mmCIF file of C-alpha atoms and ligand atoms in Angstrom:
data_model
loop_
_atom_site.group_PDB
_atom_site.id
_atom_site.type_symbol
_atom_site.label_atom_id
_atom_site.label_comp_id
_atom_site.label_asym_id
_atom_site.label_seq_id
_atom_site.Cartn_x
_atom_site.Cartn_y
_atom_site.Cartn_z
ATOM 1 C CA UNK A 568 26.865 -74.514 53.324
ATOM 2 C CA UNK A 569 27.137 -78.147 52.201
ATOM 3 C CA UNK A 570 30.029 -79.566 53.595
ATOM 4 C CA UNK A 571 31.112 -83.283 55.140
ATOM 5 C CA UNK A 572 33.376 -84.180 57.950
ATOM 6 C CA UNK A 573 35.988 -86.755 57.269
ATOM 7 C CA UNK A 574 37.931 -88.697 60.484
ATOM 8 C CA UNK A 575 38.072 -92.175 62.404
ATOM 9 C CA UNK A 576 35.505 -92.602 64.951
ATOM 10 C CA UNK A 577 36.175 -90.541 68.238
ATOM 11 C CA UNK A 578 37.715 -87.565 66.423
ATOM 12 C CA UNK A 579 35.293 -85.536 67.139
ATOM 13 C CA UNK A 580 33.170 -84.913 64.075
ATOM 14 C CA UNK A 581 29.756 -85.366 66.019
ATOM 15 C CA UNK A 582 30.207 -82.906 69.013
ATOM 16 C CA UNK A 583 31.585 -79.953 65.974
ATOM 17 C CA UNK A 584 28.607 -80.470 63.838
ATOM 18 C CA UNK A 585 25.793 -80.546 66.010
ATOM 19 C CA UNK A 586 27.299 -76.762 67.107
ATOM 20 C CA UNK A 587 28.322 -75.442 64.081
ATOM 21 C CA UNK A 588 25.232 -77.034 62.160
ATOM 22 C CA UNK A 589 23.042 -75.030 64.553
ATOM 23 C CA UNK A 590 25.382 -71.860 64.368
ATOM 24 C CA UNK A 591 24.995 -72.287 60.437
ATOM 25 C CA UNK A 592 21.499 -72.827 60.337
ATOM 26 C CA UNK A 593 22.224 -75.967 58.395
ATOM 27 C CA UNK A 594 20.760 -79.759 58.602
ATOM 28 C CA UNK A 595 23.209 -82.304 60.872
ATOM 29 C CA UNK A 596 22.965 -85.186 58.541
ATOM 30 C CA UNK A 597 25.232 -88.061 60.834
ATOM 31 C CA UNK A 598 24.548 -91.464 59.141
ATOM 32 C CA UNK A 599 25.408 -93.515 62.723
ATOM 33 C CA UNK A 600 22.771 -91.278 64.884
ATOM 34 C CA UNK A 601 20.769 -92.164 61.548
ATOM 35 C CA UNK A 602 21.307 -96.016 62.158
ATOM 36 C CA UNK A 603 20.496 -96.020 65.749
ATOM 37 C CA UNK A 604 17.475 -94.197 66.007
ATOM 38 C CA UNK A 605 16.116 -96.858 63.105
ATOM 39 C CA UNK A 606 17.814 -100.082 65.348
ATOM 40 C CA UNK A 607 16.187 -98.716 68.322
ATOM 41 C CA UNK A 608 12.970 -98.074 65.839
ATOM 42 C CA UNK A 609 13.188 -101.837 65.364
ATOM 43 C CA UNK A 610 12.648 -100.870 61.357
ATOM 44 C CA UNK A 611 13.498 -102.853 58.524
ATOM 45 C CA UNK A 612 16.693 -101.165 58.074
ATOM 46 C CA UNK A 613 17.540 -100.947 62.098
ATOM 47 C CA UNK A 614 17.239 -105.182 61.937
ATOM 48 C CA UNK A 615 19.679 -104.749 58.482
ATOM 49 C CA UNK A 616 22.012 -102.142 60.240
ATOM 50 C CA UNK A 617 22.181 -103.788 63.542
ATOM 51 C CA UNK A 618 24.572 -106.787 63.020
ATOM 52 C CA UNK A 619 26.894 -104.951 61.019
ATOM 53 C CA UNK A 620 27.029 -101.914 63.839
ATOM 54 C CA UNK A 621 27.688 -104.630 66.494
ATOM 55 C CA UNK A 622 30.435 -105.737 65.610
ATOM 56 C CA UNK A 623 32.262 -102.598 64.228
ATOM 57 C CA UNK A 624 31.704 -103.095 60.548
ATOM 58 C CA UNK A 625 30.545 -100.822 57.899
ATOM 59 C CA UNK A 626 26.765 -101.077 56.840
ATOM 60 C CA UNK A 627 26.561 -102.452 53.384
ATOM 61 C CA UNK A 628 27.062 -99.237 50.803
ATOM 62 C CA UNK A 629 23.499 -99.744 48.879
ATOM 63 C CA UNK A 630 21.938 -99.687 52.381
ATOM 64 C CA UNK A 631 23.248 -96.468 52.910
ATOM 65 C CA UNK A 632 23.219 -95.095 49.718
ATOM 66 C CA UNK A 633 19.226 -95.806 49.865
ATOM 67 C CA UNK A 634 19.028 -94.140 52.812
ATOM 68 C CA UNK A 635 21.057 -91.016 52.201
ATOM 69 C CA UNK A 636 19.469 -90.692 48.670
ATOM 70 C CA UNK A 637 15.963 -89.940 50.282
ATOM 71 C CA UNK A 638 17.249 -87.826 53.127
ATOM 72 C CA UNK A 639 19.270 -85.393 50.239
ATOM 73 C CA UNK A 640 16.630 -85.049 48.544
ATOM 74 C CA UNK A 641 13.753 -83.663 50.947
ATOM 75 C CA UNK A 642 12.872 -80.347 50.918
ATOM 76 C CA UNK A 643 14.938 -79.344 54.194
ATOM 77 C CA UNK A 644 18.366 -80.688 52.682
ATOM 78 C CA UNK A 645 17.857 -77.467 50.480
ATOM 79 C CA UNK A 646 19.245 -75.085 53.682
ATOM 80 C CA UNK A 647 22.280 -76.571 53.591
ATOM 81 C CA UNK A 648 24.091 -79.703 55.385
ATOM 82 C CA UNK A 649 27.152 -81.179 57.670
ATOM 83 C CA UNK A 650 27.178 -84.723 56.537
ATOM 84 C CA UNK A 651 29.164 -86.302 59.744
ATOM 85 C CA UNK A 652 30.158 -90.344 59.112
ATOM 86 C CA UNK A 653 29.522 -90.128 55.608
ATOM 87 C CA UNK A 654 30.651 -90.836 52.956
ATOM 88 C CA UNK A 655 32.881 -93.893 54.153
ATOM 89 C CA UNK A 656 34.185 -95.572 51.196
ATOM 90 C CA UNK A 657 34.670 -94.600 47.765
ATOM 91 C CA UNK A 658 31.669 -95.626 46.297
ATOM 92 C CA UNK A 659 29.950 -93.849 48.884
ATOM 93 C CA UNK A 660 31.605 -90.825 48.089
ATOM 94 C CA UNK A 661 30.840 -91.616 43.914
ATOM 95 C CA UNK A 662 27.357 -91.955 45.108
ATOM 96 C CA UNK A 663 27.190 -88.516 46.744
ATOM 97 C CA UNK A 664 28.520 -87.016 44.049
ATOM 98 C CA UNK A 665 25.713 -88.363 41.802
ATOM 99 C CA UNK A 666 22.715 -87.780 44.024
ATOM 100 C CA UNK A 667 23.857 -84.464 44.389
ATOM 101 C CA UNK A 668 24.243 -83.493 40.943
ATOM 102 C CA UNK A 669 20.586 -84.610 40.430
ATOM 103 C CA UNK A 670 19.812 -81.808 42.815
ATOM 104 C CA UNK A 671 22.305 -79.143 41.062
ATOM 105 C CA UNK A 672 24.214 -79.089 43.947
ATOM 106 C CA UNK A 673 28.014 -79.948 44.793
ATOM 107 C CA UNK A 674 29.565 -80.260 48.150
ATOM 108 C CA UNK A 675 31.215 -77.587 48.472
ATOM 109 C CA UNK A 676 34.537 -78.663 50.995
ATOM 110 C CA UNK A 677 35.095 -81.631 52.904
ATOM 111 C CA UNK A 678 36.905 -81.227 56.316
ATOM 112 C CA UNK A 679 39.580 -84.203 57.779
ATOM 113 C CA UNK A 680 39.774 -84.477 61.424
ATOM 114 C CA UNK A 681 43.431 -85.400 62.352
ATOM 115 C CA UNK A 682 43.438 -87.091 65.351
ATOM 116 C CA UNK A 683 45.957 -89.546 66.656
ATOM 117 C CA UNK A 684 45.019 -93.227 66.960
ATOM 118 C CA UNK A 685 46.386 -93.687 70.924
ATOM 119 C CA UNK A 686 44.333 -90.387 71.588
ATOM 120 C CA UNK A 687 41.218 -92.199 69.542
ATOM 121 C CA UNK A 688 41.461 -95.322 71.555
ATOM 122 C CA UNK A 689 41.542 -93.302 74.701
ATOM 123 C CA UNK A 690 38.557 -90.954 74.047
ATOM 124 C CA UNK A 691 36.405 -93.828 72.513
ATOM 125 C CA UNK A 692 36.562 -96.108 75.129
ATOM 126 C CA UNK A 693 35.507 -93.393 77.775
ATOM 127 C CA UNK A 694 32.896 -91.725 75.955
ATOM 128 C CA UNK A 695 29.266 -91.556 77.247
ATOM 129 C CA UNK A 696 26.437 -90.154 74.901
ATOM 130 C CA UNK A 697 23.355 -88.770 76.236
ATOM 131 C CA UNK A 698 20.428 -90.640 75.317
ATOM 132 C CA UNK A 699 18.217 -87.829 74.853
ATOM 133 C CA UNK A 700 20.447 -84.673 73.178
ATOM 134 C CA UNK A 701 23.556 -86.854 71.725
ATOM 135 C CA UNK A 702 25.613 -84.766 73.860
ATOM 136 C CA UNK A 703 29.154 -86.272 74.510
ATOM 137 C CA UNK A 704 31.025 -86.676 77.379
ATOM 138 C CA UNK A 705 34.557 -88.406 78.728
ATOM 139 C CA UNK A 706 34.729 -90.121 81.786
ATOM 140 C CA UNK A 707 38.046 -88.576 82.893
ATOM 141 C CA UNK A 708 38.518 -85.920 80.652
ATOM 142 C CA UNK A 709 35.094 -84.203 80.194
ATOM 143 C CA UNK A 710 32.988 -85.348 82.892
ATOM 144 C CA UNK A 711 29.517 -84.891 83.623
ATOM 145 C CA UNK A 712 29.148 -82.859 86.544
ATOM 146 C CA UNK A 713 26.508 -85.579 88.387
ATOM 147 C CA UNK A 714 27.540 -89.365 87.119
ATOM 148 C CA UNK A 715 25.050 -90.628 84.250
ATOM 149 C CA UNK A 716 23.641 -87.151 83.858
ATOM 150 C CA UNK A 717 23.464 -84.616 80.881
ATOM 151 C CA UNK A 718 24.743 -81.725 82.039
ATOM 152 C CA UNK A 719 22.481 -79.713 78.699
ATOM 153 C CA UNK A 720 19.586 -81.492 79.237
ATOM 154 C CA UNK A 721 19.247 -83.736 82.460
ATOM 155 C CA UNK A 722 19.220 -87.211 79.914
ATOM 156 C CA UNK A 723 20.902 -90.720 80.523
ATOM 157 C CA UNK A 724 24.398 -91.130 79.789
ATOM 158 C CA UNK A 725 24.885 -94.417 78.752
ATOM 159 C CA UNK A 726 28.095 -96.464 76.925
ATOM 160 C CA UNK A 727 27.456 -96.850 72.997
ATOM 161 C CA UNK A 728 27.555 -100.902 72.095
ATOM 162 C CA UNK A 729 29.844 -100.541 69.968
ATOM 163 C CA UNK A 730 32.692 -98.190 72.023
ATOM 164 C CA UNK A 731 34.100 -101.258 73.964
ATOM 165 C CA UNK A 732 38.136 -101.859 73.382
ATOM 166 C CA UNK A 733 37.705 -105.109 71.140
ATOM 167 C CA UNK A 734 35.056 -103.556 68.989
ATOM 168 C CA UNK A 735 36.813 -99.760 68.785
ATOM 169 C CA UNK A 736 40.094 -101.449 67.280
ATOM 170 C CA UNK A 737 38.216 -103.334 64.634
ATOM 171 C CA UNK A 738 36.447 -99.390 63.658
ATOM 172 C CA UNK A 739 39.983 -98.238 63.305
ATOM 173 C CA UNK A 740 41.093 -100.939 61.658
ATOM 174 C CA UNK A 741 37.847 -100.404 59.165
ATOM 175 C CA UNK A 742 38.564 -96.857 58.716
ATOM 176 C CA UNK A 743 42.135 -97.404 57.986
ATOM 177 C CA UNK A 744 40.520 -100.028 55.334
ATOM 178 C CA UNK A 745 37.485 -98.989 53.487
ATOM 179 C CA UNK A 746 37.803 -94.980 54.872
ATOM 180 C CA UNK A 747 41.052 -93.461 54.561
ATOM 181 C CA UNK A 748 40.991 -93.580 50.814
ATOM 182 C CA UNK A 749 38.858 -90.903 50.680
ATOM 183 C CA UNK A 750 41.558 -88.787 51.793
ATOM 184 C CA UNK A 751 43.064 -89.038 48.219
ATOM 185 C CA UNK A 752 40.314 -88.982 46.757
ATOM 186 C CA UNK A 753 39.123 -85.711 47.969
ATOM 187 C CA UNK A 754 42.963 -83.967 47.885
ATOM 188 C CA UNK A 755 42.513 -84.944 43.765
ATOM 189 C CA UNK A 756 39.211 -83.152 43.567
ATOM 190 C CA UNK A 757 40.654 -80.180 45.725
ATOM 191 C CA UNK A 758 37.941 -80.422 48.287
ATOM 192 C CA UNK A 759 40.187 -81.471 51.505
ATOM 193 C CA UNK A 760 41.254 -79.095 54.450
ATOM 194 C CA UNK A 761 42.441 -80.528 57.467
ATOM 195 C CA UNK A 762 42.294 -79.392 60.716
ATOM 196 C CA UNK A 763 43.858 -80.910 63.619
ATOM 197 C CA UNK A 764 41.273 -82.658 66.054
ATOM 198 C CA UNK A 765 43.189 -81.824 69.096
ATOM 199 C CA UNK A 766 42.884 -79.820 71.622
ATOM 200 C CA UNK A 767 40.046 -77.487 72.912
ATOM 201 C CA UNK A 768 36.842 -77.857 71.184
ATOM 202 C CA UNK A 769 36.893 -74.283 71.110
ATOM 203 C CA UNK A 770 40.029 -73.829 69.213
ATOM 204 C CA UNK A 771 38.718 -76.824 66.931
ATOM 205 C CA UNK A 772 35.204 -74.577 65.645
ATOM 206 C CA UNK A 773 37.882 -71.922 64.680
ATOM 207 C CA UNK A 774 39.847 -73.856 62.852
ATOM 208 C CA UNK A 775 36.737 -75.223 60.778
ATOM 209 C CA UNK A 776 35.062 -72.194 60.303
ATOM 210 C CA UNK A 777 38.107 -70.547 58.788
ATOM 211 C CA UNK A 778 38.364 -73.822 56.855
ATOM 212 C CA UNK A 779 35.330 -73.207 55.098
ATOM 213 C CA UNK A 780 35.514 -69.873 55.059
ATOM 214 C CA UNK A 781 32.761 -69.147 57.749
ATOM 215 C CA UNK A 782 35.014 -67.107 59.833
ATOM 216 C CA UNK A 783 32.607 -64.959 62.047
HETATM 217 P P1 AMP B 205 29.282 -93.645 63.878
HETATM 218 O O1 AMP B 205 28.243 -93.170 64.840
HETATM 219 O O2 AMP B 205 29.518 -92.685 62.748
HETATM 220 O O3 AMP B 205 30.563 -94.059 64.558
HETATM 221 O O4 AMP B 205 28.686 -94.965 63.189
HETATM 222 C C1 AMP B 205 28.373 -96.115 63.958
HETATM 223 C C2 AMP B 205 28.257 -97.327 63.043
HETATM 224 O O5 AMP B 205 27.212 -97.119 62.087
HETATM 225 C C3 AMP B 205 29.490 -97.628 62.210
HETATM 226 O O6 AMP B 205 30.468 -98.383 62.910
HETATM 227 C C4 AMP B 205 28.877 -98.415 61.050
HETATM 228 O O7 AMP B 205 28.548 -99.723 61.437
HETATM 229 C C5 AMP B 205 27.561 -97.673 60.822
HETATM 230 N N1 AMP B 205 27.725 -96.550 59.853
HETATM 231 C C6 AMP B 205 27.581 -95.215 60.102
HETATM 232 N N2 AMP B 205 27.774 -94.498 58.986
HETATM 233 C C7 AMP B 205 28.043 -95.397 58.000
HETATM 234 C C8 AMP B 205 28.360 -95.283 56.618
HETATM 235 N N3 AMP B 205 28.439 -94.079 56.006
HETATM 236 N N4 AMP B 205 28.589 -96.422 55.927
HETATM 237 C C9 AMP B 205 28.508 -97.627 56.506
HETATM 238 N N5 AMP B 205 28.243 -97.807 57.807
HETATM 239 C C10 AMP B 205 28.008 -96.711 58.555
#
Protein backbone atom coordinates (compact mmCIF):
# COMPACT_ATOMS: atom_id res chain seq x y z
CA UNK A 1 0.00 0.00 0.00
CA UNK A 2 1.74 3.25 -0.96
CA UNK A 3 -0.63 5.83 -1.10
CA UNK A 4 -0.74 9.88 -0.13
CA UNK A 5 -3.48 11.98 1.25
CA UNK A 6 -4.21 15.19 -0.51
CA UNK A 7 -6.48 18.19 1.42
CA UNK A 8 -6.10 21.74 3.17
CA UNK A 9 -5.08 21.60 6.67
CA UNK A 10 -7.96 20.48 9.11
CA UNK A 11 -9.51 18.02 6.65
CA UNK A 12 -8.73 15.40 8.37
CA UNK A 13 -5.87 13.56 6.72
CA UNK A 14 -3.89 13.04 10.10
CA UNK A 15 -6.61 11.43 12.39
CA UNK A 16 -7.46 8.74 8.94
CA UNK A 17 -3.91 7.78 8.56
CA UNK A 18 -2.65 7.18 11.83
CA UNK A 19 -5.86 4.43 11.89
CA UNK A 20 -5.78 3.11 8.70
CA UNK A 21 -1.81 3.13 8.60
CA UNK A 22 -1.98 0.88 11.67
CA UNK A 23 -5.00 -1.21 10.23
CA UNK A 24 -2.70 -1.58 7.02
CA UNK A 25 0.33 -2.38 8.66
CA UNK A 26 1.90 0.45 6.75
CA UNK A 27 4.46 3.43 7.81
CA UNK A 28 2.47 7.02 8.69
CA UNK A 29 4.89 9.20 6.90
CA UNK A 30 3.17 13.04 7.91
CA UNK A 31 5.84 15.64 6.92
CA UNK A 32 4.31 18.41 9.70
CA UNK A 33 4.51 15.74 12.78
CA UNK A 34 8.00 15.29 10.89
CA UNK A 35 8.81 19.11 11.33
CA UNK A 36 7.79 19.40 14.85
CA UNK A 37 9.34 16.67 16.48
CA UNK A 38 12.82 18.15 14.73
CA UNK A 39 11.71 22.08 15.99
CA UNK A 40 11.07 20.71 19.32
CA UNK A 41 14.52 18.55 18.70
CA UNK A 42 16.06 22.01 18.34
CA UNK A 43 17.97 20.28 15.07
CA UNK A 44 19.39 21.96 12.27
CA UNK A 45 16.40 21.50 10.24
CA UNK A 46 13.78 22.25 13.33
CA UNK A 47 15.77 26.00 13.51
CA UNK A 48 15.27 25.94 9.29
CA UNK A 49 11.57 24.68 9.57
CA UNK A 50 10.55 26.78 12.43
CA UNK A 51 10.09 30.32 10.93
CA UNK A 52 8.45 29.16 7.98
CA UNK A 53 5.83 26.88 10.24
CA UNK A 54 5.15 30.04 12.34
CA UNK A 55 3.83 31.91 10.28
CA UNK A 56 1.78 29.48 8.05
CA UNK A 57 4.13 29.14 5.13
CA UNK A 58 5.37 26.21 3.30
CA UNK A 59 8.96 24.89 4.24
CA UNK A 60 11.27 25.53 1.38
CA UNK A 61 10.80 22.35 -1.25
CA UNK A 62 14.72 21.21 -1.16
CA UNK A 63 14.31 21.15 2.66
CA UNK A 64 11.75 18.76 2.34
CA UNK A 65 12.71 16.97 -0.48
CA UNK A 66 16.09 16.19 1.63
CA UNK A 67 14.22 15.07 4.22
CA UNK A 68 11.65 12.84 2.56
CA UNK A 69 14.43 11.40 0.25
CA UNK A 70 16.16 9.69 3.34
CA UNK A 71 12.98 8.68 5.10
CA UNK A 72 11.76 6.72 1.49
CA UNK A 73 14.50 5.17 1.29
CA UNK A 74 15.11 3.23 4.73
CA UNK A 75 14.51 -0.13 5.00
CA UNK A 76 10.96 0.22 6.80
CA UNK A 77 9.48 2.46 3.86
CA UNK A 78 9.63 -1.03 2.06
CA UNK A 79 6.10 -2.20 4.06
CA UNK A 80 4.32 0.26 2.56
CA UNK A 81 3.29 4.08 3.37
CA UNK A 82 0.39 6.92 3.93
CA UNK A 83 2.30 9.99 3.08
CA UNK A 84 -0.14 12.68 4.97
CA UNK A 85 0.97 16.65 4.10
CA UNK A 86 3.02 15.66 1.35
CA UNK A 87 3.63 16.29 -1.48
CA UNK A 88 2.52 20.10 -1.40
CA UNK A 89 3.52 21.64 -4.54
CA UNK A 90 4.35 20.38 -7.81
CA UNK A 91 7.81 19.99 -7.58
CA UNK A 92 7.27 18.15 -4.56
CA UNK A 93 5.13 15.85 -6.19
CA UNK A 94 7.99 15.63 -9.42
CA UNK A 95 10.33 14.86 -6.66
CA UNK A 96 8.34 11.91 -5.30
CA UNK A 97 7.94 10.59 -8.36
CA UNK A 98 11.75 10.44 -8.89
CA UNK A 99 12.86 9.17 -5.51
CA UNK A 100 10.47 6.60 -5.89
CA UNK A 101 11.38 5.30 -9.12
CA UNK A 102 14.96 4.91 -7.73
CA UNK A 103 13.36 2.44 -5.39
CA UNK A 104 11.14 0.62 -8.25
CA UNK A 105 8.27 1.73 -6.68
CA UNK A 106 5.20 4.04 -7.76
CA UNK A 107 2.54 5.43 -5.58
CA UNK A 108 0.02 3.63 -6.23
CA UNK A 109 -3.35 6.23 -5.61
CA UNK A 110 -3.51 9.46 -4.09
CA UNK A 111 -6.69 10.30 -2.02
CA UNK A 112 -8.31 14.24 -1.93
CA UNK A 113 -10.05 15.14 1.16
CA UNK A 114 -13.01 17.47 0.22
CA UNK A 115 -13.74 19.51 2.90
CA UNK A 116 -15.37 22.88 2.90
CA UNK A 117 -13.31 25.97 3.79
CA UNK A 118 -16.05 27.52 6.59
CA UNK A 119 -16.04 23.85 8.03
CA UNK A 120 -11.90 24.05 7.85
CA UNK A 121 -11.79 27.33 9.62
CA UNK A 122 -14.12 26.01 12.23
CA UNK A 123 -12.38 22.66 13.02
CA UNK A 124 -8.82 24.27 12.86
CA UNK A 125 -9.26 26.84 15.16
CA UNK A 126 -10.73 24.39 17.87
CA UNK A 127 -8.48 21.61 17.49
CA UNK A 128 -6.27 20.34 20.38
CA UNK A 129 -3.49 17.65 19.67
CA UNK A 130 -2.22 15.47 22.28
CA UNK A 131 1.27 15.97 22.99
CA UNK A 132 2.12 12.51 23.55
CA UNK A 133 -0.12 10.16 20.86
CA UNK A 134 -1.04 13.06 18.17
CA UNK A 135 -4.49 12.24 18.93
CA UNK A 136 -7.00 15.01 17.83
CA UNK A 137 -9.65 16.53 19.43
CA UNK A 138 -12.39 19.62 18.95
CA UNK A 139 -13.27 21.74 21.60
CA UNK A 140 -17.02 21.71 20.88
CA UNK A 141 -17.41 19.09 18.58
CA UNK A 142 -15.16 16.19 19.79
CA UNK A 143 -14.29 16.91 23.22
CA UNK A 144 -12.06 15.34 25.53
CA UNK A 145 -13.93 13.81 28.17
CA UNK A 146 -11.62 15.64 31.18
CA UNK A 147 -10.35 19.28 29.73
CA UNK A 148 -6.55 19.07 28.51
CA UNK A 149 -6.62 15.31 28.71
CA UNK A 150 -6.10 12.44 26.09
CA UNK A 151 -8.80 10.44 26.36
CA UNK A 152 -6.25 7.24 24.47
CA UNK A 153 -3.51 7.90 26.43
CA UNK A 154 -3.85 10.35 29.50
CA UNK A 155 -1.27 13.12 27.44
CA UNK A 156 -1.49 17.05 27.30
CA UNK A 157 -3.76 18.58 24.96
CA UNK A 158 -2.36 21.61 23.96
CA UNK A 159 -3.25 24.36 20.89
CA UNK A 160 -0.76 23.86 17.79
CA UNK A 161 1.18 27.46 17.13
CA UNK A 162 0.21 27.63 14.14
CA UNK A 163 -3.93 26.84 14.44
CA UNK A 164 -4.73 30.48 15.57
CA UNK A 165 -7.42 32.41 13.11
CA UNK A 166 -4.75 34.87 11.51
CA UNK A 167 -2.27 32.14 10.87
CA UNK A 168 -5.07 29.26 9.67
CA UNK A 169 -6.30 31.77 6.82
CA UNK A 170 -2.84 32.39 5.52
CA UNK A 171 -2.54 27.97 5.37
CA UNK A 172 -5.64 28.14 3.28
CA UNK A 173 -4.68 30.76 1.41
CA UNK A 174 -1.16 28.69 0.81
CA UNK A 175 -2.93 25.62 -0.08
CA UNK A 176 -5.20 27.31 -2.44
CA UNK A 177 -1.65 28.70 -3.85
CA UNK A 178 1.20 26.35 -4.02
CA UNK A 179 -1.28 23.01 -3.14
CA UNK A 180 -4.31 22.75 -5.06
CA UNK A 181 -2.48 22.24 -8.29
CA UNK A 182 -1.79 18.98 -7.48
CA UNK A 183 -5.28 18.20 -7.92
CA UNK A 184 -4.71 18.41 -11.76
CA UNK A 185 -1.88 17.12 -11.69
CA UNK A 186 -2.79 13.88 -10.19
CA UNK A 187 -6.49 13.67 -12.22
CA UNK A 188 -3.83 13.74 -15.54
CA UNK A 189 -1.83 10.86 -14.18
CA UNK A 190 -5.15 9.01 -13.13
CA UNK A 191 -4.10 8.65 -9.56
CA UNK A 192 -6.96 10.95 -7.81
CA UNK A 193 -10.11 9.63 -5.87
CA UNK A 194 -11.88 11.86 -3.76
CA UNK A 195 -13.73 11.28 -0.91
CA UNK A 196 -15.71 13.71 0.92
CA UNK A 197 -14.10 14.76 4.38
CA UNK A 198 -17.36 15.18 6.06
CA UNK A 199 -19.09 13.64 8.32
CA UNK A 200 -18.36 10.67 10.74
CA UNK A 201 -14.88 9.56 10.82
CA UNK A 202 -16.30 6.29 10.57
CA UNK A 203 -18.08 6.72 7.37
CA UNK A 204 -14.79 8.62 6.15
CA UNK A 205 -12.30 5.07 6.65
CA UNK A 206 -15.03 3.46 4.39
CA UNK A 207 -14.97 5.65 1.92
CA UNK A 208 -11.00 5.44 1.69
CA UNK A 209 -10.65 1.98 1.97
CA UNK A 210 -13.01 1.33 -0.91
CA UNK A 211 -11.02 4.12 -2.58
CA UNK A 212 -8.05 2.17 -2.65
CA UNK A 213 -9.50 -0.83 -2.92
CA UNK A 214 -8.85 -2.06 0.74
CA UNK A 215 -12.41 -2.78 1.37
CA UNK A 216 -12.38 -5.27 4.38
P1 LIG B 1 0.76 20.12 8.82
O1 LIG B 1 0.94 19.46 10.15
O2 LIG B 1 0.71 19.15 7.68
O3 LIG B 1 -0.41 21.08 8.80
O4 LIG B 1 2.07 21.00 8.57
C1 LIG B 1 2.42 22.07 9.44
C2 LIG B 1 3.41 22.99 8.75
O5 LIG B 1 4.60 22.27 8.42
C3 LIG B 1 2.94 23.58 7.43
O6 LIG B 1 2.14 24.75 7.60
C4 LIG B 1 4.28 23.90 6.76
O7 LIG B 1 4.88 25.04 7.31
C5 LIG B 1 5.13 22.70 7.17
N1 LIG B 1 5.01 21.57 6.20
C6 LIG B 1 4.48 20.34 6.43
N2 LIG B 1 4.56 19.57 5.33
C7 LIG B 1 5.16 20.34 4.38
C8 LIG B 1 5.51 20.13 3.02
N3 LIG B 1 5.25 18.95 2.39
N4 LIG B 1 6.10 21.14 2.35
C9 LIG B 1 6.37 22.31 2.95
N5 LIG B 1 6.05 22.59 4.22
C10 LIG B 1 5.45 21.62 4.94
Amino acid sequence: MRVAFLGPPGAGKGTQARDLAQEWGALHLATGDMLREAVAAGSTLGREAKSYMDKGALVPDDVIIRMMAERLGAADAGRGFILDGFPRTIAQAEALARLLKDLGQTVDTVVYFDVSEPELLRRLTGRRVCRTCGHSYHVTSNPPKRAGVCDACGGELYQRDDDGEATVRNRLEVYRRQTAPLLDYYRQRNLLVTVSGEGPVVTIRDAIRSAVGAVR
